[in-house]
Short mmCIF file of C-alpha atoms and ligand atoms in Angstrom, two decimals:
data_model
loop_
_atom_site.label_atom_id
_atom_site.label_comp_id
_atom_site.label_asym_id
_atom_site.label_seq_id
_atom_site.Cartn_x
_atom_site.Cartn_y
_atom_site.Cartn_z
CA MET A 1 120.73 -78.78 47.41
CA ILE A 2 124.16 -78.90 45.77
CA LYS A 3 124.58 -82.63 45.35
CA LEU A 4 128.28 -82.99 44.72
CA ALA A 5 129.77 -80.48 47.17
CA ASN A 6 133.36 -81.37 48.04
CA LYS A 7 133.50 -84.30 45.60
CA ARG A 8 136.54 -84.91 43.45
CA VAL A 9 135.61 -86.56 40.19
CA LEU A 10 138.20 -87.95 37.83
CA LEU A 11 136.39 -88.04 34.50
CA GLY A 12 137.80 -90.54 32.03
CA VAL A 13 136.89 -89.87 28.43
CA SER A 14 137.48 -92.67 25.92
CA GLY A 15 137.16 -92.84 22.15
CA SER A 16 133.54 -92.48 21.14
CA ILE A 17 131.58 -89.83 19.32
CA ALA A 18 129.66 -89.36 22.58
CA ALA A 19 132.80 -87.67 23.96
CA TYR A 20 131.33 -84.32 22.91
CA LYS A 21 128.51 -84.83 25.46
CA SER A 22 131.08 -85.15 28.23
CA ALA A 23 131.97 -81.50 27.82
CA GLU A 24 128.47 -80.70 29.06
CA LEU A 25 128.88 -83.36 31.76
CA VAL A 26 131.94 -81.51 33.13
CA ARG A 27 129.95 -78.28 33.27
CA LEU A 28 127.04 -79.93 35.12
CA LEU A 29 129.32 -81.77 37.57
CA ARG A 30 130.98 -78.49 38.49
CA GLN A 31 127.60 -76.79 38.79
CA GLN A 32 126.77 -79.39 41.46
CA GLY A 33 129.91 -78.50 43.40
CA ALA A 34 132.32 -81.21 42.18
CA GLU A 35 135.95 -80.59 41.36
CA VAL A 36 136.72 -82.28 38.05
CA ARG A 37 139.93 -83.47 36.44
CA VAL A 38 139.77 -85.03 33.01
CA VAL A 39 141.84 -87.92 31.65
CA MET A 40 141.44 -88.65 27.93
CA THR A 41 142.52 -91.69 25.96
CA ALA A 42 144.48 -91.00 22.79
CA THR A 43 141.44 -91.83 20.62
CA ALA A 44 139.23 -89.50 22.65
CA THR A 45 141.52 -86.59 21.76
CA GLU A 46 140.69 -87.24 18.10
CA PHE A 47 137.00 -86.62 18.82
CA VAL A 48 137.32 -83.62 21.16
CA GLN A 49 140.19 -81.21 21.78
CA PRO A 50 141.69 -81.47 25.30
CA LEU A 51 141.48 -77.67 25.42
CA THR A 52 137.67 -77.94 25.58
CA PHE A 53 137.88 -80.01 28.76
CA GLN A 54 140.65 -77.86 30.17
CA ALA A 55 138.53 -74.74 29.79
CA LEU A 56 135.41 -76.37 31.26
CA SER A 57 137.10 -78.18 34.16
CA GLY A 58 139.49 -75.36 35.03
CA ASN A 59 142.27 -77.96 35.31
CA MET A 60 144.88 -79.30 32.96
CA VAL A 61 143.81 -82.37 30.99
CA TYR A 62 145.80 -85.60 31.23
CA SER A 63 146.21 -87.84 28.25
CA ALA A 64 149.78 -88.91 27.51
CA TRP A 65 151.69 -91.00 30.04
CA ASP A 66 153.87 -88.18 31.27
CA ASP A 67 151.01 -85.64 31.50
CA ALA A 68 150.33 -86.81 35.02
CA ASP A 69 153.91 -86.05 36.02
CA ARG A 70 153.94 -82.65 34.33
CA GLY A 71 154.64 -79.89 36.76
CA ASP A 72 151.46 -79.65 38.85
CA GLY A 73 152.64 -82.13 41.46
CA MET A 74 150.13 -84.78 40.34
CA GLY A 75 151.98 -87.97 39.44
CA HIS A 76 149.67 -90.73 38.26
CA ILE A 77 149.43 -92.35 41.69
CA GLU A 78 148.64 -88.97 43.25
CA LEU A 79 146.00 -88.44 40.59
CA ALA A 80 144.41 -91.80 41.46
CA ARG A 81 144.54 -90.91 45.16
CA TRP A 82 143.14 -87.45 44.57
CA ALA A 83 139.88 -88.77 43.17
CA ASP A 84 136.84 -89.73 45.25
CA ALA A 85 135.49 -91.50 42.18
CA ILE A 86 136.53 -92.33 38.65
CA ILE A 87 133.71 -91.86 36.15
CA ILE A 88 134.39 -93.06 32.61
CA ALA A 89 132.00 -91.39 30.19
CA PRO A 90 131.88 -92.32 27.43
CA ALA A 91 133.26 -95.82 28.00
CA SER A 92 133.94 -97.37 24.59
CA ALA A 93 133.79 -101.12 23.95
CA ASP A 94 137.58 -101.16 23.74
CA LEU A 95 138.00 -99.34 27.05
CA LEU A 96 135.62 -101.76 28.79
CA ALA A 97 137.51 -104.74 27.38
CA ARG A 98 140.81 -103.35 28.61
CA LEU A 99 139.35 -102.57 32.01
CA ARG A 100 138.05 -106.11 32.30
CA GLN A 101 141.49 -107.50 31.48
CA GLY A 102 143.16 -105.29 34.07
CA MET A 103 145.36 -103.73 31.41
CA ALA A 104 147.47 -100.70 32.15
CA ASN A 105 148.43 -99.72 28.62
CA ASP A 106 147.42 -96.08 28.90
CA LEU A 107 147.05 -93.51 31.63
CA LEU A 108 143.30 -93.97 32.17
CA THR A 109 143.38 -97.77 32.61
CA THR A 110 146.46 -97.44 34.84
CA LEU A 111 144.62 -94.99 37.08
CA CYS A 112 141.69 -97.41 37.35
CA LEU A 113 144.05 -100.20 38.39
CA ALA A 114 145.79 -98.00 40.92
CA SER A 115 142.59 -96.82 42.59
CA ASP A 116 140.51 -98.29 45.40
CA ARG A 117 137.81 -95.67 44.93
CA MET A 118 134.43 -96.00 43.34
CA ILE A 119 134.55 -96.53 39.56
CA ALA A 120 131.56 -96.03 37.26
CA VAL A 121 131.33 -96.47 33.50
CA ALA A 122 128.82 -94.98 31.06
CA PRO A 123 129.05 -97.22 27.99
CA ALA A 124 128.64 -95.70 24.53
CA MET A 125 128.81 -97.76 21.36
CA ASN A 126 126.93 -99.11 18.37
CA ARG A 127 124.06 -101.42 19.37
CA LEU A 128 125.65 -104.55 17.85
CA MET A 129 128.91 -103.88 19.67
CA TRP A 130 126.90 -103.54 22.90
CA GLU A 131 124.93 -106.72 22.27
CA ASN A 132 128.02 -108.71 21.33
CA ALA A 133 128.67 -111.57 23.74
CA ALA A 134 132.21 -110.32 24.31
CA THR A 135 130.99 -106.92 25.53
CA GLN A 136 128.21 -108.47 27.62
CA ASP A 137 130.71 -110.84 29.17
CA ASN A 138 133.02 -107.92 29.98
CA MET A 139 130.14 -106.01 31.58
CA ALA A 140 129.18 -108.99 33.75
CA VAL A 141 132.73 -109.31 35.07
CA LEU A 142 133.09 -105.58 35.68
CA LYS A 143 129.80 -105.47 37.60
CA GLN A 144 130.88 -108.45 39.65
CA ARG A 145 134.01 -106.51 40.62
CA GLY A 146 131.84 -103.70 41.94
CA ILE A 147 132.19 -101.31 39.01
CA HIS A 148 128.99 -99.29 38.58
CA VAL A 149 127.38 -99.22 35.17
CA LEU A 150 125.37 -96.16 34.15
CA GLY A 151 123.21 -96.93 31.11
CA PRO A 152 123.53 -97.25 28.22
CA GLY A 153 120.33 -95.65 26.94
CA THR A 154 118.38 -96.50 23.87
CA GLY A 155 117.58 -94.41 20.79
CA GLY A 156 119.08 -93.11 17.55
CA GLN A 157 122.82 -93.65 17.23
CA ALA A 158 125.51 -91.67 15.44
CA CYS A 159 125.90 -94.58 13.00
CA GLY A 160 122.25 -94.26 11.96
CA GLU A 161 121.03 -97.36 13.77
CA ILE A 162 118.46 -97.38 16.55
CA GLY A 163 118.90 -99.40 19.74
CA LEU A 164 120.72 -99.82 23.02
CA GLY A 165 124.19 -98.33 23.25
CA ARG A 166 123.76 -94.56 23.50
CA MET A 167 125.58 -92.85 26.33
CA LEU A 168 123.10 -91.49 28.90
CA GLU A 169 122.44 -87.76 28.64
CA PRO A 170 124.69 -85.59 30.85
CA ASP A 171 121.86 -84.47 33.18
CA GLN A 172 120.86 -88.10 33.74
CA LEU A 173 124.51 -89.03 34.40
CA VAL A 174 124.86 -86.27 37.00
CA GLN A 175 121.78 -87.59 38.79
CA ASP A 176 123.13 -91.14 38.73
CA ILE A 177 126.58 -90.04 39.88
CA SER A 178 125.03 -88.09 42.78
CA ALA A 179 123.03 -91.17 43.74
CA LEU A 180 126.23 -93.25 43.75
CA PHE A 181 127.76 -90.76 46.15
CA GLY A 182 124.76 -91.11 48.45
CA SER A 183 123.41 -87.87 46.95
CA GLY A 184 125.51 -85.64 49.14
CA ILE A 185 123.36 -86.58 52.09
CA LEU A 186 125.70 -84.83 54.53
CA SER A 187 126.15 -81.76 52.37
CA GLY A 188 127.03 -78.87 54.66
CA ALA A 189 126.98 -80.96 57.86
CA ARG A 190 129.96 -80.69 60.23
CA LEU A 191 131.02 -84.09 61.43
CA LEU A 192 133.40 -84.91 64.28
CA LEU A 193 134.88 -88.37 64.39
CA THR A 194 137.26 -90.26 66.64
CA ALA A 195 139.28 -93.20 65.35
CA GLY A 196 142.00 -95.62 66.33
CA PRO A 197 143.19 -96.82 69.72
CA THR A 198 144.34 -94.78 72.69
CA ARG A 199 147.61 -95.28 74.56
CA GLU A 200 147.54 -95.13 78.32
CA PRO A 201 151.04 -94.43 79.60
CA ILE A 202 152.60 -96.59 82.30
CA ASP A 203 156.09 -95.11 82.27
CA ALA A 204 158.46 -93.32 79.92
CA MET A 205 158.60 -96.38 77.63
CA ARG A 206 155.39 -98.34 78.11
CA PHE A 207 151.70 -97.99 77.57
CA LEU A 208 148.44 -99.98 77.54
CA SER A 209 146.63 -100.06 74.22
CA ASN A 210 144.44 -102.25 72.00
CA ARG A 211 144.28 -103.77 68.53
CA SER A 212 142.25 -101.03 66.83
CA SER A 213 143.78 -100.17 63.43
CA GLY A 214 141.62 -97.08 62.88
CA LYS A 215 140.60 -98.35 59.44
CA MET A 216 136.85 -98.19 60.09
CA GLY A 217 137.04 -94.66 61.46
CA TYR A 218 139.23 -93.46 58.58
CA ALA A 219 136.90 -95.10 56.04
CA LEU A 220 133.98 -93.31 57.70
CA ALA A 221 135.85 -90.01 57.47
CA GLN A 222 136.39 -90.59 53.73
CA ALA A 223 132.75 -91.64 53.17
CA ALA A 224 131.47 -88.62 55.10
CA ILE A 225 133.60 -86.30 52.96
CA GLU A 226 132.24 -88.00 49.84
CA ALA A 227 128.75 -87.40 51.23
CA GLY A 228 129.53 -83.68 51.47
CA ALA A 229 130.39 -83.26 55.17
CA ASP A 230 133.14 -81.12 56.67
CA VAL A 231 135.07 -83.63 58.72
CA THR A 232 137.24 -83.23 61.81
CA LEU A 233 139.08 -86.42 62.66
CA ILE A 234 140.52 -86.89 66.14
CA SER A 235 142.86 -89.78 65.80
CA GLY A 236 144.71 -92.05 68.16
CA PRO A 237 148.09 -93.41 66.97
CA VAL A 238 147.53 -95.30 63.70
CA ALA A 239 149.54 -96.08 60.58
CA LEU A 240 147.04 -94.49 58.18
CA THR A 241 146.92 -91.37 56.05
CA ALA A 242 143.93 -89.17 56.75
CA PRO A 243 141.71 -88.19 53.82
CA ALA A 244 143.21 -85.03 52.34
CA ARG A 245 140.21 -82.88 53.19
CA ALA A 246 139.69 -83.97 56.78
CA LYS A 247 140.96 -81.70 59.53
CA ARG A 248 143.05 -84.10 61.61
CA ARG A 249 144.08 -83.75 65.25
CA ASP A 250 146.38 -86.40 66.69
CA VAL A 251 146.09 -87.51 70.29
CA ASN A 252 147.52 -90.33 72.38
CA SER A 253 145.64 -90.99 75.60
CA ALA A 254 141.92 -91.19 76.35
CA ASN A 255 142.28 -88.00 78.40
CA GLU A 256 143.78 -86.15 75.44
CA MET A 257 141.02 -87.50 73.21
CA TYR A 258 138.39 -86.34 75.71
CA GLU A 259 139.84 -82.80 75.80
CA ALA A 260 140.12 -82.61 72.00
CA VAL A 261 136.55 -83.84 71.48
CA MET A 262 135.10 -81.46 74.04
CA ALA A 263 136.94 -78.54 72.43
CA GLU A 264 135.66 -79.42 68.94
CA VAL A 265 132.15 -80.68 69.60
CA PRO A 266 130.37 -77.31 70.01
CA THR A 267 131.01 -76.52 66.33
CA HIS A 268 129.84 -79.89 65.00
CA ASP A 269 126.45 -81.37 64.07
CA ILE A 270 127.29 -85.07 64.23
CA PHE A 271 129.68 -87.02 66.45
CA ILE A 272 130.80 -90.54 65.53
CA SER A 273 132.82 -92.25 68.24
CA ALA A 274 134.71 -94.93 66.31
CA ALA A 275 137.80 -94.88 68.52
CA ALA A 276 138.57 -97.85 70.72
CA VAL A 277 139.01 -95.72 73.83
CA ALA A 278 140.75 -97.48 76.69
CA ASP A 279 138.32 -97.88 79.57
CA TYR A 280 141.13 -97.70 82.14
CA ARG A 281 144.49 -95.99 82.52
CA PRO A 282 147.30 -96.68 84.98
CA LEU A 283 146.55 -94.84 88.19
CA GLU A 284 150.09 -93.59 88.36
CA PHE A 285 152.51 -92.59 85.65
CA SER A 286 156.19 -93.13 86.34
CA LYS A 287 158.58 -90.69 84.67
CA GLU A 288 161.35 -93.20 85.23
CA LYS A 289 161.28 -96.53 83.46
CA VAL A 290 159.85 -99.11 85.87
CA LYS A 291 162.58 -101.59 86.75
CA ARG A 292 162.20 -105.35 86.74
CA LYS A 293 162.09 -106.65 90.30
CA ALA A 294 159.56 -109.12 91.66
CA ASN A 295 158.10 -112.04 89.71
CA THR A 296 154.66 -110.48 89.69
CA ILE A 297 153.78 -106.83 90.02
CA ASP A 298 150.48 -105.02 90.41
CA LEU A 299 149.34 -102.31 88.07
CA ALA A 300 146.57 -100.21 89.55
CA LEU A 301 144.13 -98.86 86.96
CA THR A 302 141.55 -96.13 87.15
CA GLN A 303 138.59 -95.52 84.89
CA ASN A 304 138.76 -93.06 82.00
CA ARG A 305 135.88 -90.70 81.32
CA ASP A 306 133.42 -92.02 78.76
CA ILE A 307 133.79 -89.64 75.83
CA VAL A 308 130.73 -90.60 73.81
CA ALA A 309 128.46 -90.60 76.89
CA SER A 310 129.81 -87.18 77.90
CA VAL A 311 129.02 -85.78 74.44
CA ALA A 312 125.53 -87.32 74.49
CA ALA A 313 124.88 -85.66 77.86
CA LEU A 314 125.68 -82.15 76.60
CA PRO A 315 122.72 -79.72 76.55
CA ASN A 316 123.25 -78.89 72.84
CA LYS A 317 124.34 -82.35 71.89
CA PRO A 318 125.04 -83.24 68.27
CA PHE A 319 123.60 -86.38 66.63
CA VAL A 320 125.66 -89.06 68.41
CA VAL A 321 126.73 -92.42 66.99
CA GLY A 322 128.69 -94.92 69.06
CA PHE A 323 130.26 -98.29 68.35
CA ALA A 324 130.08 -101.59 70.15
CA ALA A 325 132.47 -104.41 69.42
CA GLU A 326 131.17 -107.49 71.18
CA THR A 327 132.33 -111.08 71.43
CA SER A 328 128.82 -112.38 72.27
CA ASP A 329 125.18 -111.32 72.59
CA VAL A 330 125.75 -108.43 70.20
CA GLU A 331 122.22 -106.97 70.10
CA ARG A 332 121.64 -107.06 73.85
CA HIS A 333 124.99 -105.40 74.65
CA ALA A 334 124.60 -102.86 71.84
CA ARG A 335 121.10 -101.84 72.88
CA GLY A 336 122.28 -101.60 76.49
CA LYS A 337 125.04 -99.17 75.46
CA LEU A 338 122.66 -97.20 73.22
CA GLN A 339 120.39 -96.57 76.16
CA ARG A 340 122.99 -96.23 78.92
CA LYS A 341 125.11 -93.74 76.99
CA GLY A 342 122.14 -91.81 75.55
CA LEU A 343 123.19 -92.37 71.92
CA ASP A 344 121.09 -91.74 68.81
CA MET A 345 122.54 -94.77 67.09
CA ILE A 346 125.06 -97.53 67.69
CA ALA A 347 127.02 -99.59 65.18
CA ALA A 348 127.66 -103.05 66.52
CA ASN A 349 129.67 -105.98 65.31
CA GLN A 350 130.93 -109.30 66.46
CA VAL A 351 134.65 -109.44 67.17
CA GLY A 352 137.01 -112.35 67.63
CA ASP A 353 137.27 -115.32 65.22
CA GLY A 354 138.99 -113.23 62.55
CA GLN A 355 136.37 -110.46 62.64
CA GLY A 356 136.70 -106.88 63.81
CA ALA A 357 139.72 -104.83 64.66
CA GLU A 358 142.55 -105.82 62.34
CA VAL A 359 140.71 -107.16 59.30
CA ASP A 360 139.59 -105.37 56.14
CA ASP A 361 136.14 -106.93 55.80
CA ASN A 362 133.39 -106.54 58.33
CA ALA A 363 129.67 -106.92 58.85
CA MET A 364 127.81 -104.44 61.04
CA THR A 365 124.35 -103.81 62.45
CA LEU A 366 123.11 -100.31 63.20
CA TYR A 367 120.65 -100.05 66.11
CA TRP A 368 118.51 -97.13 67.16
CA VAL A 369 115.65 -97.07 69.66
CA GLU A 370 112.88 -98.08 67.25
CA GLY A 371 114.77 -100.15 64.73
CA SER A 372 117.90 -101.67 63.25
CA HIS A 373 119.60 -102.22 59.90
CA HIS A 374 122.00 -105.06 59.15
CA LEU A 375 124.86 -104.48 56.70
CA GLU A 376 126.35 -107.59 55.14
CA LYS A 377 130.05 -108.36 55.32
CA THR A 378 132.04 -106.25 52.89
CA THR A 379 135.12 -104.02 52.79
CA LYS A 380 135.37 -101.31 55.44
CA HIS A 381 135.17 -98.68 52.67
CA LYS A 382 131.87 -100.01 51.30
CA LEU A 383 130.54 -100.52 54.79
CA ALA A 384 131.46 -96.94 55.66
CA ARG A 385 129.51 -95.58 52.66
CA GLN A 386 126.43 -97.59 53.62
CA MET A 387 126.71 -96.47 57.24
CA ILE A 388 127.05 -92.82 56.29
CA ALA A 389 123.92 -93.10 54.10
CA ILE A 390 121.91 -94.43 57.06
CA ILE A 391 123.42 -92.00 59.58
CA GLY A 392 122.63 -89.15 57.16
CA GLU A 393 118.97 -90.22 56.88
CA HIS A 394 118.53 -90.40 60.64
CA TYR A 395 120.42 -87.16 61.23
CA HIS A 396 118.05 -85.33 58.88
CA ALA A 397 115.00 -86.96 60.45
CA ALA A 398 116.20 -85.82 63.88
CA THR A 399 116.82 -82.18 62.91
N1 LIG B 401 133.83 -94.95 74.41
C1 LIG B 401 134.16 -93.65 74.77
N2 LIG B 401 134.91 -93.41 75.86
C2 LIG B 401 135.34 -94.41 76.66
C3 LIG B 401 135.02 -95.76 76.30
C4 LIG B 401 134.27 -95.99 75.17
O1 LIG B 401 133.75 -92.73 74.06
N3 LIG B 401 136.07 -94.13 77.70
C5 LIG B 401 132.99 -95.17 73.22
C6 LIG B 401 133.63 -95.91 72.09
O2 LIG B 401 134.25 -95.02 71.18
C7 LIG B 401 132.44 -96.60 71.44
C8 LIG B 401 131.50 -96.85 72.61
O3 LIG B 401 131.91 -95.97 73.63
O4 LIG B 401 131.78 -95.75 70.53
C9 LIG B 401 131.46 -98.24 73.12
O5 LIG B 401 132.71 -98.62 73.60
P1 LIG B 401 132.91 -99.93 74.48
O6 LIG B 401 134.32 -100.00 74.94
O7 LIG B 401 132.33 -101.09 73.75
O8 LIG B 401 131.91 -99.57 75.67
P2 LIG B 401 132.03 -99.76 77.19
O9 LIG B 401 131.00 -98.86 77.78
O10 LIG B 401 133.43 -99.57 77.66
O11 LIG B 401 131.55 -101.25 77.38
P3 LIG B 401 132.37 -102.60 77.68
O12 LIG B 401 132.00 -102.93 79.07
O13 LIG B 401 131.83 -103.58 76.68
O14 LIG B 401 133.83 -102.30 77.51
#
């Protein structure tokens, strides 16, 4: 299995003799399907020529400040956005100290500050520098902030000493990086996803809708792409940018979402229904703006078709995952929906009291017929990665 299909790795190379090993790392990352762009610190360029990385990555190498604004349409913010992950290998003691301080005094540290993607560092330094309380303190803070640390390994060092501080070997790093990505668990799978609210028109100006921001669905789309899937995102109206590699179709009403899903689903292996689909729509739509008249007016509503249940009822149904946002009795309601709608899995959470639709942090429990898995409260991006890992496992077990 190609473990890094579709992944975009921004490889940061800082000043250490281990920089020469990163040339091999670029080759191995690409062999596993990753697209690689390399950013070097000024000191790194004294150890290895940028041309080496350019030839191996097939992309221009960024080092000086203005490199990222040089002609290929990749300003430094775009470069940060482009990446699915930033891997710094080797990470020198100096680089780690600057990262810990949140400094932005060169291109690489600036990109790290400007990114909300996964960051991993592979330290490389003399054993005494590694053992130094300052470095250990920096590592503790970086880990606490969610930065992944790969290694260091132990053994003979360029300075002649023996001990901890060697950068991990490139093949080991590729394995660790793949594991961080959830090992490309959805490599080659075609995933269809709905996200956001729907708008149910009342008249030319008005509609019924809900508080869904679409953030969870969009985070799932990003995580699925990172896990190697081809993603089609059917989105209700949201103020979010879709991941660059998702195929996005915009819809408004539940009816439009239903039609779009049914048209797409035959060519997909997994369906995740993250949209907050309106259960009802106004029975009648008025082309003219409804005028204010009586003190109270009636609005007759009629039920929308249940999209996720319709997909789950198809003869060649994909692996189907639904959502349940509940204000009480989460497990009972979620399991009821799992069974009633014929889903393979349901992701349930408690809403209200500052949890759910419009917040960035969430907890979630995944239920399937024989079991469940609780995911602790964290950002929607981290939650999405954990969910995709579990969905991927169950999808493979089911096929
Ligand atoms: N859903 C759907 N089509 C609908 C309504 C809901 O596909 N017309 C999907 C949602 O995307 C979600 C799941 O069904 O994945 C659960 O949605 P929810 O509104 O909680 O379910 P309901 O069956 O409407 O239950 P409730 O009575 O709690 O509203």
